[in-house]
mmCIF file of C-alpha atoms in Angstrom:
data_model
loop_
_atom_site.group_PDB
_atom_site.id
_atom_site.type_symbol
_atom_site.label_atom_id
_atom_site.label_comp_id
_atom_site.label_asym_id
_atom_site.label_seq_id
_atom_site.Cartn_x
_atom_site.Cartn_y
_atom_site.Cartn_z
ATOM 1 C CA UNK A 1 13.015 -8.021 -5.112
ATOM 2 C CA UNK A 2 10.740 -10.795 -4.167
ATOM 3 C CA UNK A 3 7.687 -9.209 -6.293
ATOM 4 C CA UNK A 4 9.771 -8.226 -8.977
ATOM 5 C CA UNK A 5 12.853 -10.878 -9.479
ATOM 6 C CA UNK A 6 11.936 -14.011 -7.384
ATOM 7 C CA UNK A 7 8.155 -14.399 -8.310
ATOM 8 C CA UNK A 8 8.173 -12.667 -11.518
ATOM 9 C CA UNK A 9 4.655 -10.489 -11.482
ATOM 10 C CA UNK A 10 4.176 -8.336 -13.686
ATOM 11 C CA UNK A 11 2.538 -4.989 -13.196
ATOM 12 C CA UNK A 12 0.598 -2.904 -16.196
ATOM 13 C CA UNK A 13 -0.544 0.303 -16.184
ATOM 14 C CA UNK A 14 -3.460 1.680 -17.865
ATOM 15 C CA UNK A 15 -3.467 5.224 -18.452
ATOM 16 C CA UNK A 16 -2.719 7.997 -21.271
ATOM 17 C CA UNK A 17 1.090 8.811 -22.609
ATOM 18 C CA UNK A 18 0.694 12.553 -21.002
ATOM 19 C CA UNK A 19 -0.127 11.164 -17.214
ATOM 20 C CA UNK A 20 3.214 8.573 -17.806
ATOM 21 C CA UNK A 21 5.358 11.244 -18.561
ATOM 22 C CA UNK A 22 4.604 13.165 -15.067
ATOM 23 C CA UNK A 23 5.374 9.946 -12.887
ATOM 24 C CA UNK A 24 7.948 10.588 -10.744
ATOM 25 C CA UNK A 25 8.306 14.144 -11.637
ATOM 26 C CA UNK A 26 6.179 16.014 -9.545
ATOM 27 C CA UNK A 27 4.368 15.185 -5.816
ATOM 28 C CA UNK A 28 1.331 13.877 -5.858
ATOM 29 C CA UNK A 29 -1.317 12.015 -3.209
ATOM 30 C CA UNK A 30 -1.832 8.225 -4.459
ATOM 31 C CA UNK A 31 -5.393 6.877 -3.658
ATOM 32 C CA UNK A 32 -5.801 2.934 -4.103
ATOM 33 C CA UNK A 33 -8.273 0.169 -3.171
ATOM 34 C CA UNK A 34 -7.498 -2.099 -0.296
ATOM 35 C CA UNK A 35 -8.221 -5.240 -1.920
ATOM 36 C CA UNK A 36 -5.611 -7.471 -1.518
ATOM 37 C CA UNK A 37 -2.338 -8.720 0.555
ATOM 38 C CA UNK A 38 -0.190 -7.652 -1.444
ATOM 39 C CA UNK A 39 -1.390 -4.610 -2.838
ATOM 40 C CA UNK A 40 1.338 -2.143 -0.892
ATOM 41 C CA UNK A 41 3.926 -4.561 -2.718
ATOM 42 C CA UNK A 42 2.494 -3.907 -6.400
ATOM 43 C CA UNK A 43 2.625 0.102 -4.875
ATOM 44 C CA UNK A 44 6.009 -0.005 -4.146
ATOM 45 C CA UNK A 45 7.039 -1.638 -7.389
ATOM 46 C CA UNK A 46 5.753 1.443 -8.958
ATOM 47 C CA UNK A 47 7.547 3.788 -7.015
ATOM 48 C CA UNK A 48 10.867 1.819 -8.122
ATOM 49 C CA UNK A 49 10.219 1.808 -11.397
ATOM 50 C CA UNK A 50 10.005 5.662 -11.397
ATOM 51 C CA UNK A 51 12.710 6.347 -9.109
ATOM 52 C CA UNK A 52 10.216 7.562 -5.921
ATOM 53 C CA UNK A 53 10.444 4.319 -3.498
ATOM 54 C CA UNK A 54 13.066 6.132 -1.305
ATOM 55 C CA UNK A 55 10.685 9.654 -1.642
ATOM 56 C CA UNK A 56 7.244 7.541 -0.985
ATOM 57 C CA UNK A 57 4.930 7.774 2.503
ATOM 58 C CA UNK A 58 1.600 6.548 3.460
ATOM 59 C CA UNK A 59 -0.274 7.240 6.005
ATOM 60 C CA UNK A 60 -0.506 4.286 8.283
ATOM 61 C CA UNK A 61 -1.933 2.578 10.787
ATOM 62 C CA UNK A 62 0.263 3.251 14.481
ATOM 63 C CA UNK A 63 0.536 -0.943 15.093
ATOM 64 C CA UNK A 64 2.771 -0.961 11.915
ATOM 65 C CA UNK A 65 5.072 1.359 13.826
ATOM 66 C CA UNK A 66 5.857 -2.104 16.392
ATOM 67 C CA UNK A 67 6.297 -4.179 13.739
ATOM 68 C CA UNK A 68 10.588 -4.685 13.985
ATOM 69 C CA UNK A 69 12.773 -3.322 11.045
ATOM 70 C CA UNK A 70 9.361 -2.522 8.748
ATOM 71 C CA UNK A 71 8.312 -0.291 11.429
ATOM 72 C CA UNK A 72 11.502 1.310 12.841
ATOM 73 C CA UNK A 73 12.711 2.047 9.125
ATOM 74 C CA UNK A 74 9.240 3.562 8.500
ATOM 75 C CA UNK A 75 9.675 5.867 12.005
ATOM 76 C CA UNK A 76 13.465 7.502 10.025
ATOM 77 C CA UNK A 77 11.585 7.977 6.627
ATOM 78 C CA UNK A 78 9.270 9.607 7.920
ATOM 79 C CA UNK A 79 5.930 7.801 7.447
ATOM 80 C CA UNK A 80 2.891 9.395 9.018
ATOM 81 C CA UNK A 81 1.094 7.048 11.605
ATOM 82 C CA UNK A 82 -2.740 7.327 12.623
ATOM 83 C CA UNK A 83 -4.386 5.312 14.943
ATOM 84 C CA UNK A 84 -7.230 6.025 13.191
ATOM 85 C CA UNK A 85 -9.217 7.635 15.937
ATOM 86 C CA UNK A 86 -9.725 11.256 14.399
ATOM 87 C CA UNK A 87 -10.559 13.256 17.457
ATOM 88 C CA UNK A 88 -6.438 11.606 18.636
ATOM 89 C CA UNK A 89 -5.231 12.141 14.926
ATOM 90 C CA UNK A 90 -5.928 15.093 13.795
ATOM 91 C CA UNK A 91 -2.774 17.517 15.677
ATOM 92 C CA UNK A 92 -0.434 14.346 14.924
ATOM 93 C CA UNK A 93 -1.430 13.754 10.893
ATOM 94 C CA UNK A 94 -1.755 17.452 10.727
ATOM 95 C CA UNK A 95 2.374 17.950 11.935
ATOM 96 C CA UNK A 96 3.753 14.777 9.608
ATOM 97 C CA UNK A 97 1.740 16.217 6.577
ATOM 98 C CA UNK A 98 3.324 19.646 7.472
ATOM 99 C CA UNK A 99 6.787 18.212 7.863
ATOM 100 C CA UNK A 100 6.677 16.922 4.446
ATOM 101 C CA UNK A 101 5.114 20.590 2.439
ATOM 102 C CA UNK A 102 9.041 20.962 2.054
ATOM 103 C CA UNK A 103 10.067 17.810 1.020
ATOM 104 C CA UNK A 104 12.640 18.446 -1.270
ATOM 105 C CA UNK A 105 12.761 15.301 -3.893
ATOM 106 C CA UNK A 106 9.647 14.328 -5.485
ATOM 107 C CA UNK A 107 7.257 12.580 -3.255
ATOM 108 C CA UNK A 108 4.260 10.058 -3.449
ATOM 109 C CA UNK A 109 1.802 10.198 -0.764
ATOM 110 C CA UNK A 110 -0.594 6.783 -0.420
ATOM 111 C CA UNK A 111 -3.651 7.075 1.324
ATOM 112 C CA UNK A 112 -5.915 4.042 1.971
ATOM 113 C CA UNK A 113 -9.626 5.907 1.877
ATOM 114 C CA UNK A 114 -10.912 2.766 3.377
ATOM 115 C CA UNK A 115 -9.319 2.713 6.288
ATOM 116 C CA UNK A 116 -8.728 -1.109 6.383
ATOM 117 C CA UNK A 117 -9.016 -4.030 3.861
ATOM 118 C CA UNK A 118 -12.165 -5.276 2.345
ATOM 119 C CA UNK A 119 -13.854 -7.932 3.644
ATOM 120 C CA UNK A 120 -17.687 -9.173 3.348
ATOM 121 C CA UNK A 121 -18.262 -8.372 6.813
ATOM 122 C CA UNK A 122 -16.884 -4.955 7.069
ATOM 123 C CA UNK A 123 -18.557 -4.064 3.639
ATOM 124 C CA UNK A 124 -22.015 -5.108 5.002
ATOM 125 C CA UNK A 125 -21.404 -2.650 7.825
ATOM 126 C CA UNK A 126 -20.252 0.030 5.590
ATOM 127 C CA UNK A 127 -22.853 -0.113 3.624
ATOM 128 C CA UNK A 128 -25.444 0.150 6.161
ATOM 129 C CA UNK A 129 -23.417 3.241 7.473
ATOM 130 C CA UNK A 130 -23.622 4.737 3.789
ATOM 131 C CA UNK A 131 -27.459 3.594 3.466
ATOM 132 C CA UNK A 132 -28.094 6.056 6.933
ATOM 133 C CA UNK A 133 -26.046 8.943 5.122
ATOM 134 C CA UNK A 134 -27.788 8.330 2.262
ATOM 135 C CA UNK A 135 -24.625 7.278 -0.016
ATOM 136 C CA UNK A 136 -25.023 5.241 -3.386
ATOM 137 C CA UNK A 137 -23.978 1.691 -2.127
ATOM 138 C CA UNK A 138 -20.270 0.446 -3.366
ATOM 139 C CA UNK A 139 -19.995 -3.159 -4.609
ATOM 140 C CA UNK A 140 -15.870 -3.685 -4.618
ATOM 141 C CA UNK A 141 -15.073 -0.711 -1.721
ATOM 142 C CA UNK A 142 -15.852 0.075 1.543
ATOM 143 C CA UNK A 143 -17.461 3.284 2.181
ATOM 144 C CA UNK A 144 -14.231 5.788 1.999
ATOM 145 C CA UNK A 145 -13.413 7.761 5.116
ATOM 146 C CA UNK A 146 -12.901 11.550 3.914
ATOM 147 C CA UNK A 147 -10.862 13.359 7.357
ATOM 148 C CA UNK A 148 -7.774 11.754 6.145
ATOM 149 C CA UNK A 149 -7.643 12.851 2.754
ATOM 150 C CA UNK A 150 -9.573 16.175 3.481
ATOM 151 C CA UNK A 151 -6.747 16.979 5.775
ATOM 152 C CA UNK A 152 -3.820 15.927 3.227
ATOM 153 C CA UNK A 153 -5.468 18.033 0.425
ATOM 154 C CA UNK A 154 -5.143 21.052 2.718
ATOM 155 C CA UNK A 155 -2.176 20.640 4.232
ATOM 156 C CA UNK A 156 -0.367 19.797 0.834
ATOM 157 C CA UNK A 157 -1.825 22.320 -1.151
ATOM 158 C CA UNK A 158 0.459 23.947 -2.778
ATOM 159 C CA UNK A 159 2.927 21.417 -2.545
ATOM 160 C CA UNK A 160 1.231 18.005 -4.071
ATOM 161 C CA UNK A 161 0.119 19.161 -8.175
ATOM 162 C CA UNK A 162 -2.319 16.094 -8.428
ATOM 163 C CA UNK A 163 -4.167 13.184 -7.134
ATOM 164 C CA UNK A 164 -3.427 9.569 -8.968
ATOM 165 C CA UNK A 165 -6.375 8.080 -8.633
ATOM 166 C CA UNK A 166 -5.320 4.293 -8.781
ATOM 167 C CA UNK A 167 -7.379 1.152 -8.941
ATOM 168 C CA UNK A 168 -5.935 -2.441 -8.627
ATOM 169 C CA UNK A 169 -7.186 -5.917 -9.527
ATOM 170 C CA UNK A 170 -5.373 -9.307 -10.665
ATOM 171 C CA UNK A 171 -6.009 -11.133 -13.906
ATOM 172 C CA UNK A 172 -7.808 -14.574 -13.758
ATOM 173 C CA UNK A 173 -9.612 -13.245 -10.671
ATOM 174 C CA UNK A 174 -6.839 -14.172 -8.402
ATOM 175 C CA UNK A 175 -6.289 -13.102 -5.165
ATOM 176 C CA UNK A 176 -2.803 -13.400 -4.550
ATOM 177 C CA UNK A 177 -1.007 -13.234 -1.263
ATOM 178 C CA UNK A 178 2.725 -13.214 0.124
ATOM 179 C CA UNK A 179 3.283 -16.271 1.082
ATOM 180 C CA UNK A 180 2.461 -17.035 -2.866
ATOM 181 C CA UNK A 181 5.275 -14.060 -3.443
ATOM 182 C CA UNK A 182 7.530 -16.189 -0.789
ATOM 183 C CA UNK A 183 6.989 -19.095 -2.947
ATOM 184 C CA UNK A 184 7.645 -17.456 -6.578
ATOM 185 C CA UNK A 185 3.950 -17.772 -7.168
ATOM 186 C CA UNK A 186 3.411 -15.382 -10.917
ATOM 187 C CA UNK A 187 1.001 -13.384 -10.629
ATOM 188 C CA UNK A 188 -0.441 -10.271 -13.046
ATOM 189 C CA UNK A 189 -1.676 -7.228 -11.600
ATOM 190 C CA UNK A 190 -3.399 -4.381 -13.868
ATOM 191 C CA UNK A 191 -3.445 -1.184 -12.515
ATOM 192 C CA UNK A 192 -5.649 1.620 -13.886
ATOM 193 C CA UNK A 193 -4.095 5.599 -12.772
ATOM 194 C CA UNK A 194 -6.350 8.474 -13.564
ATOM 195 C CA UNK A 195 -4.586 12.194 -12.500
ATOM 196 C CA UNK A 196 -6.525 14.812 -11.463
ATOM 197 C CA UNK A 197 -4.925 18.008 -11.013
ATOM 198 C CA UNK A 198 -5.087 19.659 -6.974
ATOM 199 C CA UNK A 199 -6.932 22.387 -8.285
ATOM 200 C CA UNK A 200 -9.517 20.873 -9.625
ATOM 201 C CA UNK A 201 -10.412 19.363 -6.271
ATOM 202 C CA UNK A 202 -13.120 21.638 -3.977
ATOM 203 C CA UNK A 203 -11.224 23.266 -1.498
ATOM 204 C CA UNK A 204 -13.880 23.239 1.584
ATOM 205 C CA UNK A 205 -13.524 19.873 3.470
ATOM 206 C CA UNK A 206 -17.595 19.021 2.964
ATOM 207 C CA UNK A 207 -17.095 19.600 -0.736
ATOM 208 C CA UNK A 208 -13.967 17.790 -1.348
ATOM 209 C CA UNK A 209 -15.448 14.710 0.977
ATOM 210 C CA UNK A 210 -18.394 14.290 -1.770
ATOM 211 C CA UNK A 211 -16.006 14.415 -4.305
ATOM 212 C CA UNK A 212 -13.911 11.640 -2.731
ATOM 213 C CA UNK A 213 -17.364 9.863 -2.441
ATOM 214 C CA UNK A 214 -17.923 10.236 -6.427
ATOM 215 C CA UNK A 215 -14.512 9.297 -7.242
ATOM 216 C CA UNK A 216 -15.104 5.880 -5.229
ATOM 217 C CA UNK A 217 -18.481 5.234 -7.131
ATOM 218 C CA UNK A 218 -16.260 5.684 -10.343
ATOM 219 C CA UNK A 219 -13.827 3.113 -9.305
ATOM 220 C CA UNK A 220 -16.356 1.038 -8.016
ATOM 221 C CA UNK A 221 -17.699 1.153 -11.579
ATOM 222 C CA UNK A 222 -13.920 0.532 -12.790
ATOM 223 C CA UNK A 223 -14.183 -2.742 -11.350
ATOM 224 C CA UNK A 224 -17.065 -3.952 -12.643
ATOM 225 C CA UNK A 225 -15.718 -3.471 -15.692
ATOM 226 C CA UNK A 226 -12.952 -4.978 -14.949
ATOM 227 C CA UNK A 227 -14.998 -8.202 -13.742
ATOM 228 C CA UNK A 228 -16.758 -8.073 -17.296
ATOM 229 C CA UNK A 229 -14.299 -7.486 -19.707
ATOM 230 C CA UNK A 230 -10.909 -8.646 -17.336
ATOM 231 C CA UNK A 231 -8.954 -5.370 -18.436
ATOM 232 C CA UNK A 232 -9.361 -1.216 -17.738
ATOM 233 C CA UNK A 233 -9.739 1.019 -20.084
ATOM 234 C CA UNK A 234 -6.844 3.480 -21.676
ATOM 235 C CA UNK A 235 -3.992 2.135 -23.213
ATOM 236 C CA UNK A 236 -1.275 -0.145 -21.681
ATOM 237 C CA UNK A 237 2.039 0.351 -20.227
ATOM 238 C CA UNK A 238 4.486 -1.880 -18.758
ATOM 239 C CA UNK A 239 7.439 0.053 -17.556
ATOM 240 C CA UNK A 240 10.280 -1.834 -17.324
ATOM 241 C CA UNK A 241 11.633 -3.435 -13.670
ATOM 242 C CA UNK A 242 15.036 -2.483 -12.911
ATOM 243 C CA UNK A 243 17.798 -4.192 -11.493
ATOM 244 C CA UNK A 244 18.880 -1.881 -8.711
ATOM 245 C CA UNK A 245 16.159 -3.905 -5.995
ATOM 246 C CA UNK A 246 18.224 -7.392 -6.974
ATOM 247 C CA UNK A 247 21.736 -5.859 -6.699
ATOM 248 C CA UNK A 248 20.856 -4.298 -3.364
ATOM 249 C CA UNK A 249 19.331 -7.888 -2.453
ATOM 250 C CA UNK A 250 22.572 -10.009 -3.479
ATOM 251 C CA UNK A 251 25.182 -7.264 -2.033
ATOM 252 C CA UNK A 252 23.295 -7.790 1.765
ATOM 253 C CA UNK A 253 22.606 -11.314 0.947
ATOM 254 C CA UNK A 254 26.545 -11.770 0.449
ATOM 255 C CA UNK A 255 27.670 -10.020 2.902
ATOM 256 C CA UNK A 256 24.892 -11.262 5.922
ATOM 257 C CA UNK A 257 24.906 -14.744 4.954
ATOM 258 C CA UNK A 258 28.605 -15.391 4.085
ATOM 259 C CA UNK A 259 29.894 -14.651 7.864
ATOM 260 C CA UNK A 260 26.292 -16.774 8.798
ATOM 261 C CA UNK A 261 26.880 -19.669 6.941
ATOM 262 C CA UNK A 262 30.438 -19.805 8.376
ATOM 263 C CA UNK A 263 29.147 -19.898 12.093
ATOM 264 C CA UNK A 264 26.232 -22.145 11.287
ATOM 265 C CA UNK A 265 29.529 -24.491 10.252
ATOM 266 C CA UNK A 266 31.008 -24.093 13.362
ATOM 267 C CA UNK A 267 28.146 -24.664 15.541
ATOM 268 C CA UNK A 268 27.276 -28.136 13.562
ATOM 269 C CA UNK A 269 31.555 -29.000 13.673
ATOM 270 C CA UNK A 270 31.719 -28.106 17.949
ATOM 271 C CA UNK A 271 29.435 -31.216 18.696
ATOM 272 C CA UNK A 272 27.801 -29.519 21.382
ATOM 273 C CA UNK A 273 24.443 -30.893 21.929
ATOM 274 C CA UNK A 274 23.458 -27.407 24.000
ATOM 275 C CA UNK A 275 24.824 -25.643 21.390
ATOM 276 C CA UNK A 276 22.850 -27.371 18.675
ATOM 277 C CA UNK A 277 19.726 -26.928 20.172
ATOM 278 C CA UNK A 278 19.918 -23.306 20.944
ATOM 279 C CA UNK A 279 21.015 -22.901 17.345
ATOM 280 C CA UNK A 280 17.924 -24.522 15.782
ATOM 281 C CA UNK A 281 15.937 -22.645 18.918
ATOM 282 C CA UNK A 282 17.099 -19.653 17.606
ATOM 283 C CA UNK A 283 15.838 -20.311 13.552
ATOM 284 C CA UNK A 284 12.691 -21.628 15.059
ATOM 285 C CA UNK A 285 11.876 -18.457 16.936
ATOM 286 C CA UNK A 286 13.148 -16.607 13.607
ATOM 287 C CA UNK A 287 10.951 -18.712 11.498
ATOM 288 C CA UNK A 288 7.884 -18.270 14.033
ATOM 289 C CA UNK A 289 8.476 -14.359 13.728
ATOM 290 C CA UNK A 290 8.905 -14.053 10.048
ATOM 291 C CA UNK A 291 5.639 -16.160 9.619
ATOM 292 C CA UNK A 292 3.686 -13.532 12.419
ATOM 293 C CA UNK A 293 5.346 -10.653 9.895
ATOM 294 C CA UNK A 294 3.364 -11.800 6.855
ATOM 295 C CA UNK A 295 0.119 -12.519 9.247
ATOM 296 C CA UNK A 296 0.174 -8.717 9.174
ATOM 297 C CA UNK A 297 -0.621 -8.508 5.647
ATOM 298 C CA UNK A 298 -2.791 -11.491 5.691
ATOM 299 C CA UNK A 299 -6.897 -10.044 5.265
ATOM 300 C CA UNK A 300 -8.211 -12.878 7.228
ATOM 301 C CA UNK A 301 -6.425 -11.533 10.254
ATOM 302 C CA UNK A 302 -6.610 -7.562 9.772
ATOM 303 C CA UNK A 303 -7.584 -5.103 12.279
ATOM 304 C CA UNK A 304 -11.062 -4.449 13.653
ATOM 305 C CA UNK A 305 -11.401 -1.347 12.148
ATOM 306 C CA UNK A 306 -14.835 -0.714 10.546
ATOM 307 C CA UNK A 307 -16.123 -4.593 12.211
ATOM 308 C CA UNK A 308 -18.722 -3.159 14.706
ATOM 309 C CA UNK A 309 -19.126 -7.168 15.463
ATOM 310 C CA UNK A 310 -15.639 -7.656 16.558
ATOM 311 C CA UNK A 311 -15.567 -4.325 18.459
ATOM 312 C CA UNK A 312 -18.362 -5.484 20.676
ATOM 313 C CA UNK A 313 -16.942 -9.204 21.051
#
């Protein structure tokens, strides 16, 4: 609601009429970059438009699973968690990709291939992990980490019809956060989705790892063509936001807020001094944990995953 209603971004889509069509009609594994702040946001708006935000997962980090209503709500829809340690991963991604081979409505699958969000540091480091492995060097991406989406191939096979390869940037060379969403900030995301079909990906794990390292030297190319011309290739689409995220917003908003606003009345009308103060305690320790909330999506304080720096601090 706040991406799509209270801010106002839009969202385009680059891609050809016949790969439109199959959105939200069959399951399919969602590679994007991990850019930006807000780039889960612009995902999600997707999966609304085309009737798949209550069908979506990701897999994700374990901390998000502490993080309160975000990562409780995640737990029940059953959102595969990591902690991104493969040798601890592997039994635990392998059972939540097996849970959902059934899945009975259609269902997007996001995987971050990076592993974390970009940064200068962690790209230097990548790269001189992909210079040992001998790796053509990425400008806009971190090296891509291939067990995760190995495994997900393999275990969805058979279930998942294609891979949308999808690769975001934001006109005018912003770099847009939420607190800019909180504010009704406007941005304009373009997102470019290329499908390729499950079969056409290798099916032993070395060979479909080098072609997740191809398909990242493409998108790395994607971008600098996006720097140089400020727009993807393929023709444009901007499907249509629908009003189903601000109903749902002004029925909870109406019926959370009426009975709040009534005691926040009665607390002001008692005169109680103690009362008062435990009242404005209260919406200063709610303030202080909404603001920690969007620190979570916030790149300058992301995990230490892939900083070999901050793992020896």
């Amino acid at each position: 609601m706040l991406l799509e209603w209270w801010s106002c971004t839009e969202c385009t889509l680059f891609t050809d009429e016949a790969t439109l069509r199959r959105f939200g009609k069959e399951h399919v594994v969602i590679i994007l970059n991990h850019n930006f702040e807000i780039d889960f946001l612009c995902g999600w708006t997707m999966c609304e438009r085309f009737g798949v935000l209550g069908s979506s997962k990701v897999l994700a980090k374990r901390e998000l699973l502490c993080v309160p209503l975000i990562g409780w709500t995640w737990y029940f829809l059953e959102i595969v968690f990591c902690k991104r340690k493969w040798e601890e991963d592997r039994d635990t991604v392998v059972r939540g990709l097996r849970r959902l081979a059934d899945y009975p409505e259609h269902m997007w699958f996001l995987l971050y291939c990076e592993g974390t969000r970009f940064t200068e540091k962690k790209h230097r480091v990548s790269m001189e992990v992909a210079a040992t492995k001998g790796l053509p060097a990425l400008k806009y991406h971190l090296l891509p980490r291939t067990k995760g989406f190995t495994t997900a191939v393999q275990c969805l096979r058979g279930t998942v019809s294609a891979v949308y390869d999808v690769t975001l940037n934001f006109r005018g060379n912003k770099n847009p956060s939420l607190l800019g969403i909180l504010y009704g900030k406007k941005y304009e995301a373009d997102m470019c989705v290329r499908r390729f079909p499950l079969e056409d990906i290798p099916l032993e794990e070395k060979e479909a790892a080098q072609w997740l390292h191809r398909l990242y030297q493409e998108k790395d190319a994607l971008q600098e063509s996006y720097k140089q011309t400020g727009t993807f290739p393929g023709q444009q689409f901007r499907p249509a936001r629908r009003p189903w995220t601000l109903l749902n917003f002004l029925f909870w908003a109406t019926v959370l807020l009426s009975p709040l606003f009534s005691f926040v009345l009665g607390v002001f009308a008692s005169g109680s001094p103690l009362l008062i103060l435990a009242f404005l305690g209260f919406v200063g320790a709610a303030s202080f944990g909404v603001r920690r909330l969007i620190g979570v999506t916030e790149i300058g304080k992301g995990s230490s995953y892939g900083d070999q720096e901050a793992k020896k601090n």
